[in-house]
Coordinates of C-alpha atoms and ligand atoms in Angstrom, one line a residue:
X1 CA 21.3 -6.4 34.1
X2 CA 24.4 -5.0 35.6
X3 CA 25.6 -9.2 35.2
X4 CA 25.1 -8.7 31.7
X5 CA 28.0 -9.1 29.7
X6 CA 26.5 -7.2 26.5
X7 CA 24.3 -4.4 28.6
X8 CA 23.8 -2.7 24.9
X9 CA 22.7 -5.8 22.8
X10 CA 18.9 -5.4 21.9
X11 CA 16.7 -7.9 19.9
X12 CA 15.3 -7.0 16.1
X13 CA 11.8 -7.3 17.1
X14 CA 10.6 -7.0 13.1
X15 CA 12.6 -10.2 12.5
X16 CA 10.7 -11.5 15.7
X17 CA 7.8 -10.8 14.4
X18 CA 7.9 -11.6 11.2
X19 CA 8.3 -14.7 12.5
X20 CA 5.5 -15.3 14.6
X21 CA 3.4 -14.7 11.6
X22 CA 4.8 -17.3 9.8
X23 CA 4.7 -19.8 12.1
X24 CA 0.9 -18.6 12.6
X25 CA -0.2 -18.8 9.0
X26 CA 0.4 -22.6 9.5
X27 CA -3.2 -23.8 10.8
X28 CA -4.7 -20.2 10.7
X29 CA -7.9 -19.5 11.6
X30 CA -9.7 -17.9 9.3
X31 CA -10.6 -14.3 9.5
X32 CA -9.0 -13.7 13.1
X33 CA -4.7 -13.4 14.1
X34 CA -5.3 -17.3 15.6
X35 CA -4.2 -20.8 15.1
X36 CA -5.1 -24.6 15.4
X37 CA -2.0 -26.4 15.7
X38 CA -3.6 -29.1 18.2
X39 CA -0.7 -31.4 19.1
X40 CA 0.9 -33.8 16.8
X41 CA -1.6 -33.2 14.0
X42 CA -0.3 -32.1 10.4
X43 CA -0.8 -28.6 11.4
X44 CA 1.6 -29.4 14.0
X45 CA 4.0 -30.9 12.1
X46 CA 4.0 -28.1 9.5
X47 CA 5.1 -25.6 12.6
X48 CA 7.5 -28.2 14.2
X49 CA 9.4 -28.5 10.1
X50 CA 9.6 -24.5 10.0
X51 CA 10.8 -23.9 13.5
X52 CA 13.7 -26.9 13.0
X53 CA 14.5 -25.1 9.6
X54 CA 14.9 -22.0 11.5
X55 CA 17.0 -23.8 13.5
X56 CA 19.1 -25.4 11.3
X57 CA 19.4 -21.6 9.6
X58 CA 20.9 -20.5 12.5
X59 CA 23.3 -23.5 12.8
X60 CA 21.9 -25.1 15.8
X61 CA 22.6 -28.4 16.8
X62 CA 19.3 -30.4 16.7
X63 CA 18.5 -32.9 18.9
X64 CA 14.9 -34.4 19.1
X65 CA 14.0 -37.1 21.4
X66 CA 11.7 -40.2 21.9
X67 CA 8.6 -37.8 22.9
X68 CA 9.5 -35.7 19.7
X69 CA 11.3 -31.9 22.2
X70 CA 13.1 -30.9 19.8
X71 CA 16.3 -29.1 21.3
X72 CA 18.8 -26.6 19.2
X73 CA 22.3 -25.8 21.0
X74 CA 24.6 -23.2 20.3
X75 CA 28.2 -23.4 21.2
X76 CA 29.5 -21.2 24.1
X77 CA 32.9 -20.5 24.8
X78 CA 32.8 -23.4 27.1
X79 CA 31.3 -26.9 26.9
X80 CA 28.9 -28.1 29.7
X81 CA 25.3 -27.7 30.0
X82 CA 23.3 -25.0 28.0
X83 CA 21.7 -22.3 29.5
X84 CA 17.9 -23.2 28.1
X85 CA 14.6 -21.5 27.0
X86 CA 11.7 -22.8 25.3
X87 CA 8.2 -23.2 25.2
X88 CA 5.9 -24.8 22.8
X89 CA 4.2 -24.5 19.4
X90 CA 1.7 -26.7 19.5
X91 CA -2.0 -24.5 20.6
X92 CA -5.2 -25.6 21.6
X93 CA -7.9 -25.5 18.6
X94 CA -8.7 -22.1 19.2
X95 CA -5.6 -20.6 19.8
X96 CA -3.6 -17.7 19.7
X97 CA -0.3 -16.7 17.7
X98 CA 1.6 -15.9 21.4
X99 CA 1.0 -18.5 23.4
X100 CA 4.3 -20.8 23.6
X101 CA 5.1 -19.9 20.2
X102 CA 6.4 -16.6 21.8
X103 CA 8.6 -18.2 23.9
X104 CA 10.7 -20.4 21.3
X105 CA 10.8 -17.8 18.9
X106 CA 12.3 -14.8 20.8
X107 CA 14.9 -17.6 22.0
X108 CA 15.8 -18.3 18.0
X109 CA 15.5 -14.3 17.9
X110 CA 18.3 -14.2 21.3
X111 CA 20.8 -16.8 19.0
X112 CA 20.1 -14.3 15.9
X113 CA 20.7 -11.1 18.3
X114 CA 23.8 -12.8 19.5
X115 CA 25.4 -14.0 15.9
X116 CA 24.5 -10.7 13.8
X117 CA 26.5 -9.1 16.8
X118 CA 29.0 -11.6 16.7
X119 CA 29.1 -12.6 20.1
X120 CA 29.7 -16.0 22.2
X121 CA 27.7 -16.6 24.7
X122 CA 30.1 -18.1 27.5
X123 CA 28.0 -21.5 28.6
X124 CA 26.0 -23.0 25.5
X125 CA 22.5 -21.6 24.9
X126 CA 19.6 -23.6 24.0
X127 CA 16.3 -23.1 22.7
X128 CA 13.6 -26.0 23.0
X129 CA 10.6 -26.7 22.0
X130 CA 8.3 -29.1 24.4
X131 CA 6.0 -31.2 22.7
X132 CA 2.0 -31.2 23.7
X133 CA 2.4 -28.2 25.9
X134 CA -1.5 -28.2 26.0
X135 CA -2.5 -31.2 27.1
X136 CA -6.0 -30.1 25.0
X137 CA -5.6 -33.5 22.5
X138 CA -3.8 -35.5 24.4
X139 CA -3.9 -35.2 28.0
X140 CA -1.8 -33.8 30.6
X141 CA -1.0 -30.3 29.7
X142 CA 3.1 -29.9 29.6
X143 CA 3.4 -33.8 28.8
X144 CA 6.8 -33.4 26.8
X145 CA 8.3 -31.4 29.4
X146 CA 7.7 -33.6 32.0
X147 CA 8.8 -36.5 30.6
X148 CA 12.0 -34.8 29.8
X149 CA 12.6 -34.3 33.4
X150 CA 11.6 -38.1 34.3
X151 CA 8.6 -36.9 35.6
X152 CA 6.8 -39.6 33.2
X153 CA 7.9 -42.8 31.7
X154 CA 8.4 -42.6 28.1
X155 CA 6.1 -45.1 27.6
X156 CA 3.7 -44.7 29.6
X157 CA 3.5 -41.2 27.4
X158 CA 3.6 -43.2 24.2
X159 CA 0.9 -44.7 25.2
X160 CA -1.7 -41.7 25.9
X161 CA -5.2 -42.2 24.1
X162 CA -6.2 -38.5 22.3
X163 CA -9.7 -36.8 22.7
X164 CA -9.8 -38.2 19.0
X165 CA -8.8 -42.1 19.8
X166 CA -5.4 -41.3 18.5
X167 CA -3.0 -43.1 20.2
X168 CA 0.1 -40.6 21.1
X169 CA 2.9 -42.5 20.0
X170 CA 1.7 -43.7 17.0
X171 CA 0.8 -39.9 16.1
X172 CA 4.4 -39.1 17.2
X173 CA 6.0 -41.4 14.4
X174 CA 3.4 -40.6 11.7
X175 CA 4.7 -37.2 11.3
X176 CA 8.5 -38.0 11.7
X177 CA 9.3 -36.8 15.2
X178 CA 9.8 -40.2 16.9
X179 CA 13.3 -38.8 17.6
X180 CA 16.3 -41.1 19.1
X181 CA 18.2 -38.0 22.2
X182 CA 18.0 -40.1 25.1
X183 CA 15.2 -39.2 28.0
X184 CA 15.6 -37.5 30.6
X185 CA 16.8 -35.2 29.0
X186 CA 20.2 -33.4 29.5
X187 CA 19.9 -31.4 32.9
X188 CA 20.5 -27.8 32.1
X189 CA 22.3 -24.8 33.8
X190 CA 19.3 -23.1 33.8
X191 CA 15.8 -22.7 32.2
X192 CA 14.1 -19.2 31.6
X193 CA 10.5 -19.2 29.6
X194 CA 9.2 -16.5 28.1
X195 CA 5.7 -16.7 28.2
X196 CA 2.2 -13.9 26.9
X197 CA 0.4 -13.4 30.7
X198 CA -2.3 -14.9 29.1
X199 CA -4.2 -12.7 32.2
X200 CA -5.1 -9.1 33.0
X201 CA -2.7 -8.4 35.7
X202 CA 0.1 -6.6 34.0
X203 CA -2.5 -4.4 31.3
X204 CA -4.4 -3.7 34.5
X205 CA -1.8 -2.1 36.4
X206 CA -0.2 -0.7 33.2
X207 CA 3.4 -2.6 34.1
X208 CA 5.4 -4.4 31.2
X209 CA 7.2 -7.1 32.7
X210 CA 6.3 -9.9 35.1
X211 CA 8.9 -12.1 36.8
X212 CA 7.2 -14.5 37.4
X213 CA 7.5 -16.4 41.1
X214 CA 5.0 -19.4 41.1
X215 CA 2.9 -21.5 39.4
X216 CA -0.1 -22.6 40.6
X217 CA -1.6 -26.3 40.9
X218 CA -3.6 -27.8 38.6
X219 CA -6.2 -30.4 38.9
X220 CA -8.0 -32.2 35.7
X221 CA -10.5 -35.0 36.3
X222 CA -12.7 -36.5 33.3
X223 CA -16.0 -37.0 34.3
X224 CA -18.3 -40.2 32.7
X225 CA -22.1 -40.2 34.1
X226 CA -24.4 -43.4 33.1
X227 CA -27.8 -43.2 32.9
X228 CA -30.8 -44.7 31.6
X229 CA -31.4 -43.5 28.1
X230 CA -34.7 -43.2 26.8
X231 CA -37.6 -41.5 24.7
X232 CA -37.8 -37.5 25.6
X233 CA -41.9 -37.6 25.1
X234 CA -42.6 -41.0 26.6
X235 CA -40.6 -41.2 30.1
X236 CA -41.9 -39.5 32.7
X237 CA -39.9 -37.0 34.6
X238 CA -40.4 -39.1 37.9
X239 CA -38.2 -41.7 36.2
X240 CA -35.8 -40.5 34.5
X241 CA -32.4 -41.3 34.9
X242 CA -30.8 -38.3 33.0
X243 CA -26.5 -37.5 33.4
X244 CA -27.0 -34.9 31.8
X245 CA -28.8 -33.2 34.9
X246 CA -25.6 -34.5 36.5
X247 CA -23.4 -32.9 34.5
X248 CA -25.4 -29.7 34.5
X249 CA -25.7 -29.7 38.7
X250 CA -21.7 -30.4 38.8
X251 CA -21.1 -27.8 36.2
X252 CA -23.1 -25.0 38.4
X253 CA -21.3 -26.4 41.6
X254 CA -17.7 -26.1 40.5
X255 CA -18.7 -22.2 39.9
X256 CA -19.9 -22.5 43.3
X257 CA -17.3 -23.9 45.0
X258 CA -14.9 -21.8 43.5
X259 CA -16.4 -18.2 44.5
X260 CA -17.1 -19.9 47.8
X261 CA -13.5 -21.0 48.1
X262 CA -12.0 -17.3 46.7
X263 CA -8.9 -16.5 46.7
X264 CA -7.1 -18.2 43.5
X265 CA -9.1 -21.3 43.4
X266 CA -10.5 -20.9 39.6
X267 CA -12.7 -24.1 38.2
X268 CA -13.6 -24.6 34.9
X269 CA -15.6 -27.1 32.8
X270 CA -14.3 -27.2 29.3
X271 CA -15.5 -30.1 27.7
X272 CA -18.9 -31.7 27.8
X273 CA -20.1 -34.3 25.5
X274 CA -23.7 -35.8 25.6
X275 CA -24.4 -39.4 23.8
X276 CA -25.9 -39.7 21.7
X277 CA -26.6 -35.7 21.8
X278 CA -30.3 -35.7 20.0
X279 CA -33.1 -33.5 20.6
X280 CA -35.4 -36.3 21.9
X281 CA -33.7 -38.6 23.4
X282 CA -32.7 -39.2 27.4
X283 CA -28.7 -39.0 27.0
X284 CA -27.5 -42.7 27.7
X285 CA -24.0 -40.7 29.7
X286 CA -22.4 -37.7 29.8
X287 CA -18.8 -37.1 29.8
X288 CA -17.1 -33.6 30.9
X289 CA -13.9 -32.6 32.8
X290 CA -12.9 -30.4 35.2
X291 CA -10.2 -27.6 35.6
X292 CA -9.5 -26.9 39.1
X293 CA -6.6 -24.7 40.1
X294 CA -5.5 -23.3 43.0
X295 CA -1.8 -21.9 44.4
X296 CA -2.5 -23.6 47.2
X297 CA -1.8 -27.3 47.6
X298 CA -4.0 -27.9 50.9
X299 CA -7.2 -25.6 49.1
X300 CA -6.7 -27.4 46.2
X301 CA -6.7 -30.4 47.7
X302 CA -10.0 -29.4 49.4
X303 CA -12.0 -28.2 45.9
X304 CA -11.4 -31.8 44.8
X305 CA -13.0 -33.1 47.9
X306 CA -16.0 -31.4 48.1
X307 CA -16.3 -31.3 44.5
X308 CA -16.1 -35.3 44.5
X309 CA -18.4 -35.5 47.2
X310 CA -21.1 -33.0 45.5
X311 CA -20.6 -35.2 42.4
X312 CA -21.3 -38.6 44.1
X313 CA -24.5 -37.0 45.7
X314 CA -25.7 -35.4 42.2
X315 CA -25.4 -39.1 40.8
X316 CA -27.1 -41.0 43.6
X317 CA -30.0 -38.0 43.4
X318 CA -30.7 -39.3 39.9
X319 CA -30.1 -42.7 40.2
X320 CA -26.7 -42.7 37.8
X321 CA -23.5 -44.5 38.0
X322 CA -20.2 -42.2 37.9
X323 CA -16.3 -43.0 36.6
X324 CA -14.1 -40.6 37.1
X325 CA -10.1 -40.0 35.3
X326 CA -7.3 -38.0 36.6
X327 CA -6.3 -36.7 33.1
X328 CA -3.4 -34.0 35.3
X329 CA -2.4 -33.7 38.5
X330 CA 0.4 -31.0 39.6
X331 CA 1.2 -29.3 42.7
X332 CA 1.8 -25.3 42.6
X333 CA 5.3 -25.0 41.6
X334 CA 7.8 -22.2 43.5
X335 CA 10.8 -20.8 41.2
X336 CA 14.2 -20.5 42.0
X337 CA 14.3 -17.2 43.8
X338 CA 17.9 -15.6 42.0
X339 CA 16.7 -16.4 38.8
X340 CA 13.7 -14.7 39.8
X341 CA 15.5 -11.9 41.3
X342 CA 17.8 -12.1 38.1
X343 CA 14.5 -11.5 35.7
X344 CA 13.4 -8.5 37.6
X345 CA 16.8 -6.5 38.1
X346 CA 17.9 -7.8 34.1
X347 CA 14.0 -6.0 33.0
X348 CA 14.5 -2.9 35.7
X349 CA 18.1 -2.3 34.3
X350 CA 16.6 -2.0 30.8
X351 CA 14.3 0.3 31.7
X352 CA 10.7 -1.7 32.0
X353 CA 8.5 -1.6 34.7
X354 CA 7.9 -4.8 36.6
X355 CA 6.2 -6.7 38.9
X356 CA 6.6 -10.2 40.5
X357 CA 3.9 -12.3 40.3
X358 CA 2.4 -15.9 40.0
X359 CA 1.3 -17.6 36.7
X360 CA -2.7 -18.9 36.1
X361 CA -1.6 -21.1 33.5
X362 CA 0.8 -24.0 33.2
X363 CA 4.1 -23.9 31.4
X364 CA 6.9 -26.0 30.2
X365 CA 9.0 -24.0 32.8
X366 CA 7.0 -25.9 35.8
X367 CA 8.4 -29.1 34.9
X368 CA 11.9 -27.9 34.1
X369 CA 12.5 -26.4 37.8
X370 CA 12.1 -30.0 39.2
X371 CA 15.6 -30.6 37.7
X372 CA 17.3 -26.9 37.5
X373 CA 17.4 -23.2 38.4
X374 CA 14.4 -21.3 36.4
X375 CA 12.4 -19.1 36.0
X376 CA 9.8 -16.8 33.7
X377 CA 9.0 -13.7 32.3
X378 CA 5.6 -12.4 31.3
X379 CA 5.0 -9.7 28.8
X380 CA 1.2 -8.7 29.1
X381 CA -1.9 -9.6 27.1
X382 CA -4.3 -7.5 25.7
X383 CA -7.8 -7.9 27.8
X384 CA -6.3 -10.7 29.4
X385 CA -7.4 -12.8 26.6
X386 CA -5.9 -16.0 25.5
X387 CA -6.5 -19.5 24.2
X388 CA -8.6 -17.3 21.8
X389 CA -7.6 -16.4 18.1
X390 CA -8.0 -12.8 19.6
X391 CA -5.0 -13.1 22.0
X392 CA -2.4 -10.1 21.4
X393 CA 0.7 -8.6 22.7
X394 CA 2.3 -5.5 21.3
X395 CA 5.3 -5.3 19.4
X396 CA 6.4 -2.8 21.8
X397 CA 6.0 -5.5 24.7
X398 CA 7.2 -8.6 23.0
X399 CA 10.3 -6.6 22.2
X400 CA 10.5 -5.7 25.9
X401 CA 10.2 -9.2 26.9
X402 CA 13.0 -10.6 24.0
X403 CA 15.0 -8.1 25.3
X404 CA 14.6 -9.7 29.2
X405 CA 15.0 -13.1 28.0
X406 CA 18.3 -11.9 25.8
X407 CA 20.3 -10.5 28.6
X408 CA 18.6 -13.0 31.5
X409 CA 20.4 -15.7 29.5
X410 CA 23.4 -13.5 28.8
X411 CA 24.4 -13.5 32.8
X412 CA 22.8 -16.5 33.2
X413 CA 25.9 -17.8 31.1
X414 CA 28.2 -16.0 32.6
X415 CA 27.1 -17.2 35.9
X416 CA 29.2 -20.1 37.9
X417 CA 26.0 -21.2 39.6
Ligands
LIG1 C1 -1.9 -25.2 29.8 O1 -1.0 -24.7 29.4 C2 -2.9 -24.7 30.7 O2 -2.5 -23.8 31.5 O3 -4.0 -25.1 30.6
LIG2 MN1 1.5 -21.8 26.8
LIG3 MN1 -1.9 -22.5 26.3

């Protein structure tokens, strides 16, 4: 904070969230504070049009590139790469109003802050917006991030099959944000994410800030179990060959394994889809994935093992074939540690209480430290709830958290390295 060179500019948290109820009317969800804006639907579009006009408002530069970021710059006193923030706007289908959207609105909110004030930043600022952040259409999570880092050939991205059998490029240009800013994308000075905890920790422990140190790895495999499909009154139990008893035996193992494990390992089974899903007949397959996470690479690394194996066994037991997709693959991700450092002194100088901590979840800001200094800042979530329509943050917090990301940004500009 004391790097600040503005220590008394705050945010306008009404114009903040004002907003983030705009931007959340598009694909509401009716009767709850939630959205749908799965990625690269209409919905989607609608958000990605209103956020650009925004931009464009605020006299941003607008670049968009061939996985459809779309990237606003505003001038600093000096050319040379923009100190960055951003998140996404796209949700899963049963998402909240803060998740991502948070993020690249309180940046718009730093650039109106910083013009109704009339002050130049020194470097460039920049706010982005990443496209499928969620990875929930069209898998991985964070896909437009990492493929503006290189992390991903263009492509290969273009080429993504949806949950739906949308193909992601072709989605891309239907609704106009096939864009032409060459990829990778420009390196920047710095990246700093805003981001809703989307976890208990900070309500818990009553703290308002989180700078946030770590991400942890993420594992997604897509499960497809053949069997023998049949007639549910006729077949004998002795010889079935049912994957839906697969899928049920893995489903109650990754639970399992991951109290068995402790520590951080978390595992989740999201999706599960039974063919042809009728009340009496043997399923001819069932398909389902798997969320594993972990902070630690090697532990990680061992859930998948065992959880392979268990699978393999469950299959053979019932006489079923098995195919199994990577659909994501990261390792935990460690941020820089000044910019960390930066984030808690910048949120202790204005006052908030904070905390250091790691991050559940996956964010845009994981892919960006491959290529420059970053960081996060969490502002808490009420019951820890998210990728729910019930996911909220207070006004009083968001503003806390604008005001973090405002005056992080501020010294990050001013800073040589
Ligand atoms: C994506 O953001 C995830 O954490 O699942
Ligand atoms: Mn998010
Ligand atoms: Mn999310």
């Amino acid at each position: 904070m004391d790097s600040s060179p503005h220590p008394a500019l705050r945010i306008d948290i009404s114009r903040l969230s004002s907003r983030l109820a705009e931007l959340a009317a598009i694909g509401a969800i009716d009767g709850t504070e939630g959205c749908a804006r799965l990625a690269l639907t209409e919905e989607d579009k609608a958000g990605r049009d209103l956020v650009v006009a925004w931009m464009r408002d605020l006299d941003l530069a607008i670049t968009i590139d061939g996985i459809g970021n779309v990237v606003g710059v505003m001038a600093g006193e000096i050319d040379g790469p923009p100190v960055m923030c951003g998140s996404h706007i796209d949700t899963v289908r049963t998402g909240g109003r803060y998740d991502g959207n948070l993020g690249v609105l309180a940046g718009l909110e730093v650039v109106e802050s910083l013009r109704a004030a009339g002050v130049t930043p020194h470097r460039p600022l920049a706010v982005a917006f990443f496209t499928d952040e969620e990875g929930a259409r069209f898998p991985p999570d964070m896909l437009g991030s990492l493929v503006y880092v290189g992390g991903m050939p263009l492509e290969e991205a273009l080429d993504i099959e949806g949950i739906d059998g949308a193909i992601l490029g072709s989605e891309l240009e239907r609704i106009g944000y096939a864009g032409v800013a060459p990829l990778p994308g420009l390196v920047p000075h710095a990246f700093v994410e805003l981001h809703v905890e989307q976890g208990p920790v900070l309500e818990v422990e009553g703290i308002t800030v989180g700078a946030v140190e770590s991400v942890q790895g993420i594992s997604w495999t897509e499960v497809e179990v053949t069997g023998q499909s049949n007639h549910a009154g006729t077949t004998p139990m002795s010889m079935r060959r049912d994957p839906g008893v697969v899928a049920a035996a893995c489903m109650q193992f990754a639970r399992e394994l991951a109290l068995e494990l402790g520590g951080t390992q978390v595992s989740t089974v999201g999706r599960v889809n039974l063919h042809p899903n009728l009340v009496n007949v043997v399923p001819a397959s069932a398909t389902f994935t798997v969320d594993l996470r972990n902070t630690d690479e090697q532990l990680l690394q061992e859930a998948e093992r065992r959880f392979h194996e268990f699978l393999a066994a469950a299959a053979v037991a019932e006489n079923c074939t098995v195919e199994t997709k990577t659909l994501a693959r990261f390792e935990p991700v460690v941020f820089d540690p000044s910019v960390v450092d930066l984030v808690e002194s910048t949120a202790a100088g204005l006052g908030y209480s904070v905390k250091r901590m790691p991050s559940g979840a996956g964010h845009d800001a994981q892919m960006m430290a491959r290529v420059c200094p970053t960081a996060m800042v969490f502002t808490p979530s009420r019951d820890g709830i998210s990728h729910n329509p019930a996911e909220y943050t207070s006004p009083e917090d968001l503003e806390a958290g604008a005001n973090v990301l405002l005056h992080t940004m501020l010294s990050l500009s001013q800073s040589a390295t």
